mmCIF file of C-alpha atoms in Angstrom:
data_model
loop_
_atom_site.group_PDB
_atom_site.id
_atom_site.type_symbol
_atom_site.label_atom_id
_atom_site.label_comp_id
_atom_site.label_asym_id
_atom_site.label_seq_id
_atom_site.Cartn_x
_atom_site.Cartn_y
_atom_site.Cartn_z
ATOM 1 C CA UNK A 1171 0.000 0.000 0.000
ATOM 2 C CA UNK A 1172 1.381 3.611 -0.842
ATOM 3 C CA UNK A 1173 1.794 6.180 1.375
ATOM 4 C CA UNK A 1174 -0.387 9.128 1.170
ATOM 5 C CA UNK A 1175 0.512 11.913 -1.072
ATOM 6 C CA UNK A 1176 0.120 14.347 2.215
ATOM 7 C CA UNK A 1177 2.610 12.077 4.227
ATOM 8 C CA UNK A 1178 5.496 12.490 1.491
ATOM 9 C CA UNK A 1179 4.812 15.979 1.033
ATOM 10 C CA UNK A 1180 5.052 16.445 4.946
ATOM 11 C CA UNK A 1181 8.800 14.635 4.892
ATOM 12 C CA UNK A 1182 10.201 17.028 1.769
ATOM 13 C CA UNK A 1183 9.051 19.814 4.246
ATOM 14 C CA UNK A 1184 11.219 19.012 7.244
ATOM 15 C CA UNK A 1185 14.995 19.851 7.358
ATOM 16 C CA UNK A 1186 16.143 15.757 6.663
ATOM 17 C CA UNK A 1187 13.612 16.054 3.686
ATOM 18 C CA UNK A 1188 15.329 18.935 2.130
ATOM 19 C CA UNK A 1189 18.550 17.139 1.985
ATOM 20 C CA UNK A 1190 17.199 14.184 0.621
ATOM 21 C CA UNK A 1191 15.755 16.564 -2.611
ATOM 22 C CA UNK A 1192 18.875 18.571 -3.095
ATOM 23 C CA UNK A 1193 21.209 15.390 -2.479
ATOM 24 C CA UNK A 1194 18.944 13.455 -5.270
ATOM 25 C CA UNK A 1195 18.812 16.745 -7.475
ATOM 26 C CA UNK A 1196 22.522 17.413 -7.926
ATOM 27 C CA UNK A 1197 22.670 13.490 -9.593
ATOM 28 C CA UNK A 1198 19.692 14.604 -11.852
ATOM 29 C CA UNK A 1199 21.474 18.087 -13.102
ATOM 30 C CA UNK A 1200 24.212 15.834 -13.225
ATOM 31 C CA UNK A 1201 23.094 14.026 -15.805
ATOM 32 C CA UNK A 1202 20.448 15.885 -17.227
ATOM 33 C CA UNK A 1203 21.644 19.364 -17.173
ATOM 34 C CA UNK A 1204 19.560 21.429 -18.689
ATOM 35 C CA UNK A 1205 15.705 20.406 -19.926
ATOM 36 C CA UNK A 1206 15.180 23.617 -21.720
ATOM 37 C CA UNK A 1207 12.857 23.107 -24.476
ATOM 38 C CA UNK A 1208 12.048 19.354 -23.348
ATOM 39 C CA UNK A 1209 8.882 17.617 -22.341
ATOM 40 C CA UNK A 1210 9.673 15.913 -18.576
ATOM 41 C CA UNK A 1211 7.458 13.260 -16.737
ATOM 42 C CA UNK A 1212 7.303 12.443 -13.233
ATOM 43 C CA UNK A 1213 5.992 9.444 -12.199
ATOM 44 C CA UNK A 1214 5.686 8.507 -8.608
ATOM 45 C CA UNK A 1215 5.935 11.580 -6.068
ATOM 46 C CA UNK A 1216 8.237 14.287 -8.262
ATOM 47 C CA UNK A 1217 7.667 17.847 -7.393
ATOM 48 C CA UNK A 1218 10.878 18.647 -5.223
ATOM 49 C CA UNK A 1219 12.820 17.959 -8.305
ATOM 50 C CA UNK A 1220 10.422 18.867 -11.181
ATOM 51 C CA UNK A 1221 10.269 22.526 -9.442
ATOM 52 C CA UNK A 1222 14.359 22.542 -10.656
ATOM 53 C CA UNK A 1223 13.412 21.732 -14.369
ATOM 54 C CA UNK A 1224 11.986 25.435 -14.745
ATOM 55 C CA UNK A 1225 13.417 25.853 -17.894
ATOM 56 C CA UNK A 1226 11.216 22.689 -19.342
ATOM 57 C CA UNK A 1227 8.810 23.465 -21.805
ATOM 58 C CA UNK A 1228 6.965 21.029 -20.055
ATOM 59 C CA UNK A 1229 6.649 19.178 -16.565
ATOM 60 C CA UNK A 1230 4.156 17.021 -16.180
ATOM 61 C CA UNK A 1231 3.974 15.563 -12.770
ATOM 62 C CA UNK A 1232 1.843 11.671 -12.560
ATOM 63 C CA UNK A 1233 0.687 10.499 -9.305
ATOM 64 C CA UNK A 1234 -0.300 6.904 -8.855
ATOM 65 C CA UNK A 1235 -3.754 6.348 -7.586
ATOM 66 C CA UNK A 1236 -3.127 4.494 -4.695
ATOM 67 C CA UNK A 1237 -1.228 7.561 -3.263
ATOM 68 C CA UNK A 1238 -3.313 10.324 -4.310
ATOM 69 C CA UNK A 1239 -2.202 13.739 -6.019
ATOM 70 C CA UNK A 1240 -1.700 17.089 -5.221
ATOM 71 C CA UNK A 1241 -1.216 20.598 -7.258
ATOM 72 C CA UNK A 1242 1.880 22.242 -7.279
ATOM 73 C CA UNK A 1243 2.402 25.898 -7.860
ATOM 74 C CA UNK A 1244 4.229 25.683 -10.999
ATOM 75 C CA UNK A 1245 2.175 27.504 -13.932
ATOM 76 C CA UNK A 1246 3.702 26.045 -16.510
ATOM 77 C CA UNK A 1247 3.566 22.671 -15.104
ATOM 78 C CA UNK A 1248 0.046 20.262 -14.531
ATOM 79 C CA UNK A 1249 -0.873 17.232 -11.817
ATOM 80 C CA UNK A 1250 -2.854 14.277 -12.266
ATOM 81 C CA UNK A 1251 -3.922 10.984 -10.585
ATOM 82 C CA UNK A 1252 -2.952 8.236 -12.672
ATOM 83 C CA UNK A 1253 -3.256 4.455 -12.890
ATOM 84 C CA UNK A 1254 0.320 3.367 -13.255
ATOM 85 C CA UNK A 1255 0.158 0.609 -15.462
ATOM 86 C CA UNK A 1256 -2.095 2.493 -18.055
ATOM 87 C CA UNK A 1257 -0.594 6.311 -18.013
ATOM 88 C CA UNK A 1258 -3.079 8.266 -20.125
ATOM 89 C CA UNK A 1259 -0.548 9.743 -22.626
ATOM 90 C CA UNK A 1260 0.227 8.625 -26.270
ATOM 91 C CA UNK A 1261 3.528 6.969 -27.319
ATOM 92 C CA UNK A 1262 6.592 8.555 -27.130
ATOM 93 C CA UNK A 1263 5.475 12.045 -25.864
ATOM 94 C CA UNK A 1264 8.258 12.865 -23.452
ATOM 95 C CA UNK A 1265 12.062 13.463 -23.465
ATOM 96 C CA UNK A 1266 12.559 13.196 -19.945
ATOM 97 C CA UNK A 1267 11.113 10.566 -17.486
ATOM 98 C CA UNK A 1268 11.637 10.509 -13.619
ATOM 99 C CA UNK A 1269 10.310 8.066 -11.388
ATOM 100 C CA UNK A 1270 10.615 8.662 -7.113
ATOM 101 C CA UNK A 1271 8.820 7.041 -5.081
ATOM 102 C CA UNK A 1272 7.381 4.891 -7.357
ATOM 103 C CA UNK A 1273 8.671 1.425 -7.851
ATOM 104 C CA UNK A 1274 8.903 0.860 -4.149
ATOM 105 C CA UNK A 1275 5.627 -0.015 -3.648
ATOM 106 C CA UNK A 1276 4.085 0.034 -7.079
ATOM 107 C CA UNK A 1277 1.556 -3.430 -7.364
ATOM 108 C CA UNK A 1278 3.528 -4.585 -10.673
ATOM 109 C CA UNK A 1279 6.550 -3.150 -10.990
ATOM 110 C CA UNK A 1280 8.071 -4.345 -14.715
ATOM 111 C CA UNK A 1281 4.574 -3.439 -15.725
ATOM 112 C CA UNK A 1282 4.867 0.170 -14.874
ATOM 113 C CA UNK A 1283 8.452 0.421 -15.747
ATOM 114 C CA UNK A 1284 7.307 -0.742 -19.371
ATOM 115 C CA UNK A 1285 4.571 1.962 -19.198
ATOM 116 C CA UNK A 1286 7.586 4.352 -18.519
ATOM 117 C CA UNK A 1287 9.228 3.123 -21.468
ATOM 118 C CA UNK A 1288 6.099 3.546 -23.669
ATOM 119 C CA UNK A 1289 5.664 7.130 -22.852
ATOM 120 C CA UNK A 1290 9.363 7.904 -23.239
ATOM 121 C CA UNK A 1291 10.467 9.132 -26.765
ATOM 122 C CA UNK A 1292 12.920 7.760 -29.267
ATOM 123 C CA UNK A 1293 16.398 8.855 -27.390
ATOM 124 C CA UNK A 1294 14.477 10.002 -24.426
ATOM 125 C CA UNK A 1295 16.492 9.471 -20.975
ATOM 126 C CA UNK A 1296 14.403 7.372 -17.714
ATOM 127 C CA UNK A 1297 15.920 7.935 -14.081
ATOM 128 C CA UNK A 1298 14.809 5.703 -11.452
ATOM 129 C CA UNK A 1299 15.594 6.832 -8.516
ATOM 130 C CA UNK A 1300 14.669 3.798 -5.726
ATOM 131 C CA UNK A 1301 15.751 2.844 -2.251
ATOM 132 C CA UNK A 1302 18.483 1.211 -1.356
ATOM 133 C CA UNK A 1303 18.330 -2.550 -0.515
ATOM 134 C CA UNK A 1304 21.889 -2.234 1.422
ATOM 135 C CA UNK A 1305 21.153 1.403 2.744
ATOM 136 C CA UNK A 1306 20.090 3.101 6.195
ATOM 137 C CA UNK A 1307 17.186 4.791 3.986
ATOM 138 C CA UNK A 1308 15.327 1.644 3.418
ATOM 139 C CA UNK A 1309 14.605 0.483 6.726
ATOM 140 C CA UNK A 1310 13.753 4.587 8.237
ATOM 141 C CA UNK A 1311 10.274 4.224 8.306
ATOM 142 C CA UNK A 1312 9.833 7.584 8.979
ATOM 143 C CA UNK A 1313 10.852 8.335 5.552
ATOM 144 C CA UNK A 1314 9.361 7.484 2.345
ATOM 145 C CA UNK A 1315 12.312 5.226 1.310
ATOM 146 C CA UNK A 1316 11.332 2.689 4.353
ATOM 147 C CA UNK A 1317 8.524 1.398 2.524
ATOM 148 C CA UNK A 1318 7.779 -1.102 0.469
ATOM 149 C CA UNK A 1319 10.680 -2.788 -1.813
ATOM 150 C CA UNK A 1320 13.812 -1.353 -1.982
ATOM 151 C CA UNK A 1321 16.223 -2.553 -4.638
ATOM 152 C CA UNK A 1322 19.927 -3.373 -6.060
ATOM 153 C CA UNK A 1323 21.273 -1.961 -9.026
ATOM 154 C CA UNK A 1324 21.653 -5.581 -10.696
ATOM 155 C CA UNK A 1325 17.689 -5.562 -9.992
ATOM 156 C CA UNK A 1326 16.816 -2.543 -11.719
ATOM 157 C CA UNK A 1327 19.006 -3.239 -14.509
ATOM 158 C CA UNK A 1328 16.751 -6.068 -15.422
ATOM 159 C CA UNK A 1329 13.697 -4.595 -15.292
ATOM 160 C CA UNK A 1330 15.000 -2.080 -17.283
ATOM 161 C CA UNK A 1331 15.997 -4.441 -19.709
ATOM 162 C CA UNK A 1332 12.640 -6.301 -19.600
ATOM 163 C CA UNK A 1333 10.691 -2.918 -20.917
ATOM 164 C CA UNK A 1334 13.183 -2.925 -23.582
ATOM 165 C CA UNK A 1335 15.275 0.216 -22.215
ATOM 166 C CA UNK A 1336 19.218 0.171 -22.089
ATOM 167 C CA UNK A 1337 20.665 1.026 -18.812
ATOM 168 C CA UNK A 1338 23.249 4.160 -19.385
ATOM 169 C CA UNK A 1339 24.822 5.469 -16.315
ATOM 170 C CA UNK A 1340 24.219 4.551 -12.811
ATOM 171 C CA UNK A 1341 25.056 6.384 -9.411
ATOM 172 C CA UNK A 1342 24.089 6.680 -5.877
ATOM 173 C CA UNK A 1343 23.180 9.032 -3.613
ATOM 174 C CA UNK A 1344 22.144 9.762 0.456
ATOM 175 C CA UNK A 1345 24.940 8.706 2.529
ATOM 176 C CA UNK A 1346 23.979 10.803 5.473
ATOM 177 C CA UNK A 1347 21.950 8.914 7.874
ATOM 178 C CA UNK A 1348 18.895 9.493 8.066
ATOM 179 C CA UNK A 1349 18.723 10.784 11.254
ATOM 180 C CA UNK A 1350 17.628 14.532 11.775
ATOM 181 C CA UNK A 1351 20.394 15.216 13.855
ATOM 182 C CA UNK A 1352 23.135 14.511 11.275
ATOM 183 C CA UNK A 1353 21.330 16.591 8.097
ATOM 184 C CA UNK A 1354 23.519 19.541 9.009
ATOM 185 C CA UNK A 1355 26.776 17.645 7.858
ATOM 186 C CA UNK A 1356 24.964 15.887 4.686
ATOM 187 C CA UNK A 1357 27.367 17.252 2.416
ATOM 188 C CA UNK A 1358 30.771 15.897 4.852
ATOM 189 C CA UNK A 1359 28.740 11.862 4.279
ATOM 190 C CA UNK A 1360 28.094 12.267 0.762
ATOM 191 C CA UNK A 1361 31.710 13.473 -0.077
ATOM 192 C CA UNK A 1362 32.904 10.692 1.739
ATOM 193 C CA UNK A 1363 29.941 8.382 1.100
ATOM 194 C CA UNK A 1364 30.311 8.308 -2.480
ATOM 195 C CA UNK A 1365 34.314 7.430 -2.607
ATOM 196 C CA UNK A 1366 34.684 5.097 0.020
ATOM 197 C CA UNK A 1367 31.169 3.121 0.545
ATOM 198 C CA UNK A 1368 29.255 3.742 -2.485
ATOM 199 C CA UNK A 1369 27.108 -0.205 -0.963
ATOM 200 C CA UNK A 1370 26.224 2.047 1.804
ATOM 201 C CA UNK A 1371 23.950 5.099 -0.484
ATOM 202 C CA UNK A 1372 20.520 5.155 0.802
ATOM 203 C CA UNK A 1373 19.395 5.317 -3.013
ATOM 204 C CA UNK A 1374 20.101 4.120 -6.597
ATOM 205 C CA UNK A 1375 19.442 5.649 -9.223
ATOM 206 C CA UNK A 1376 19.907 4.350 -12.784
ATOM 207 C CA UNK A 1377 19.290 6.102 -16.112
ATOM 208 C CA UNK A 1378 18.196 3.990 -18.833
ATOM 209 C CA UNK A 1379 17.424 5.583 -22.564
ATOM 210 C CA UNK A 1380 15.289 4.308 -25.220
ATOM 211 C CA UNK A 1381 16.842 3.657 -28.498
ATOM 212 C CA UNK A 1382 15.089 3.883 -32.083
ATOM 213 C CA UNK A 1383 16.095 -0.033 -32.431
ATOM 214 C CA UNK A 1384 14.369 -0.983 -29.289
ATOM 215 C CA UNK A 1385 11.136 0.148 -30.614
ATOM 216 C CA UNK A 1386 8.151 -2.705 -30.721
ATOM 217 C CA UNK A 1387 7.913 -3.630 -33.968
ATOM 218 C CA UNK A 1388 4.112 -3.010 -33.585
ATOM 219 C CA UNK A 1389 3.941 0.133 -31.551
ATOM 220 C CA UNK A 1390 1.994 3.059 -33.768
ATOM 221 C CA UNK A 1391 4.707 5.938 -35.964
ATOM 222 C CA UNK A 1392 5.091 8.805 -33.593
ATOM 223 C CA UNK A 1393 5.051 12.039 -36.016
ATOM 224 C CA UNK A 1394 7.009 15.003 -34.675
ATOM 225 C CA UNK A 1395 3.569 16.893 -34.220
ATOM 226 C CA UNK A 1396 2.586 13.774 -32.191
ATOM 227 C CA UNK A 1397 4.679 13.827 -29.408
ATOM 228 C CA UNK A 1398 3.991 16.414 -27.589
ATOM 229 C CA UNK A 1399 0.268 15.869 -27.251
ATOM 230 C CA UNK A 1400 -1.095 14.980 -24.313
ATOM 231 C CA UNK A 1401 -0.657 17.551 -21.322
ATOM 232 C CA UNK A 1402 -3.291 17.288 -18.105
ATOM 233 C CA UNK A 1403 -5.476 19.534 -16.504
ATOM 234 C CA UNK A 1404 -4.334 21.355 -12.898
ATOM 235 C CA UNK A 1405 -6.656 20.141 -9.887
ATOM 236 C CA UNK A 1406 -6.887 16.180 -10.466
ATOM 237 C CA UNK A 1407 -6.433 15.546 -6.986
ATOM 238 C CA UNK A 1408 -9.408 13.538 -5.482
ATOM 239 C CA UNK A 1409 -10.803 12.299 -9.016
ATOM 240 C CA UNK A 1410 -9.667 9.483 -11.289
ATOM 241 C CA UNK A 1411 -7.541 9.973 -14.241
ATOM 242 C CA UNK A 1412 -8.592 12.363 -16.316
ATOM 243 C CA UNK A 1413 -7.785 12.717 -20.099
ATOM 244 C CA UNK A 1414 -5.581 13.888 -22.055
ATOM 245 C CA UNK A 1415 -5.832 17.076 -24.053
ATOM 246 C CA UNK A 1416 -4.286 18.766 -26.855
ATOM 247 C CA UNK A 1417 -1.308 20.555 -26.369
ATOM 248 C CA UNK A 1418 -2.679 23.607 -28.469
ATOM 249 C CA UNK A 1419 -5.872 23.769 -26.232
ATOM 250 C CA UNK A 1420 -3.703 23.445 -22.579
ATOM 251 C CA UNK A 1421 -1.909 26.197 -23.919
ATOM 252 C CA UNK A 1422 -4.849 28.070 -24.916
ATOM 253 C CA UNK A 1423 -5.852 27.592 -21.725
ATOM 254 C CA UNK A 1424 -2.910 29.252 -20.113
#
């Protein structure tokens, strides 16, 4: 069972919460650097790190329906509840795909991480970002990361390769304990952390991308006015799923 959306939100609001986002977010600069002019999807519970993407022409933040969703003040940027095995957007629509928070406890996990890969576009980059099966994260219940499964690297790189994806870079992150009491010297652990017990990270993350060759042989031609599509309406929390509109009409709607 997922934790509630409030309950997540609540932990990104205290001090040990804050270092958890901005530990996480320097991996996904990192990588990413900018997402100017790209289309970015997050799956799971994203806002902390969605909220850095404010040069994205898009951000698009999914919420599963077994935790509920919330709005975020972003203008530019929309919320919806979501089934996560059946994400209500057409093929290949996004550059950028995130997921936090949601393979943990998701009901079928190579089934959503397939849906991830459906969404994502031809070259389009997927970070999971998951909790630690040999980490301190994964068994602080008082943090998201101490529920459901937490993972291995070798683990996600299956699934990965399951939906089709091929795993491109891997890291980890959150080597401070997390105990309140240490968050002031979270930058001292993860210096430290990451060169001499990378085992010890409370979270993986691994970047998989989506090559043109690893394209069903039956899934539908995505046309370059196509992609972009599907964008949701602000305010989904508390209903189902609702559908997706035309990008031309959410902008109109601006």
């Amino acid at each position: 069972m997922r934790r509630e959306v409030s309950e997540v939100r609540r932990f990104y609001e205290t001090p040990l919460g804050c270092v958890a986002a901005r530990m996480i977010a320097a991996k996904l600069a990192d990588a990413w650097g900018s997402t100017a002019s790209l289309d970015v999807l997050g799956v799971g519970y994203a806002p902390p790190w969605l909220e850095t993407m404010d040069t994205a022409r898009r951000a698009l933040a999914a919420m599963p329906g077994g935790q509920g969703a919330e709005s975020w003040p972003n203008p530019r940027s929309r919320t919806c509840l979501v089934d996560e095995t059946g994400l209500p957007f057409p093929t290949g629509c996004f550059d950028r795909v995130l997921a936090v928070h949601a393979l943990e406890e998701a009901g079928d996990p190579a089934a959503l991480v397939r849906e991830l890969g459906r969404v994502l576009a031809p070259s389009g980059r997927l970070i999971l970002v998951v909790a630690h099966r040999g980490g301190l994260w994964a068994r602080a219940e008082s943090t998201p990361f101490g529920h459901g499964r937490p993972y291995t690297l070798g683990q996600l790189e299956r699934l990965v390769g399951e939906a089709e994806l091929d795993p491109f870079a891997r890291t980890h992150a959150l080597f401070t304990p997390p105990w309140s009491r240490l968050a002031g010297a979270a930058d001292l652990f993860e210096t430290v952390g990451g060169l001499l017990a990378p085992g010890l990270s409370g979270v993986v993350l691994l970047e998989a991308v989506k090559s043109t060759y690893a394209l069903r042989p039956k899934a539908a031609a995505v046309t370059a006015a196509d992609r972009l599509s599907a964008v949701l309406t602000p305010q989904a929390a508390g209903r189902g799923a609702p559908e997706p509109v035309r990008m031309d009409e959410a902008m109109e709607a601006d």
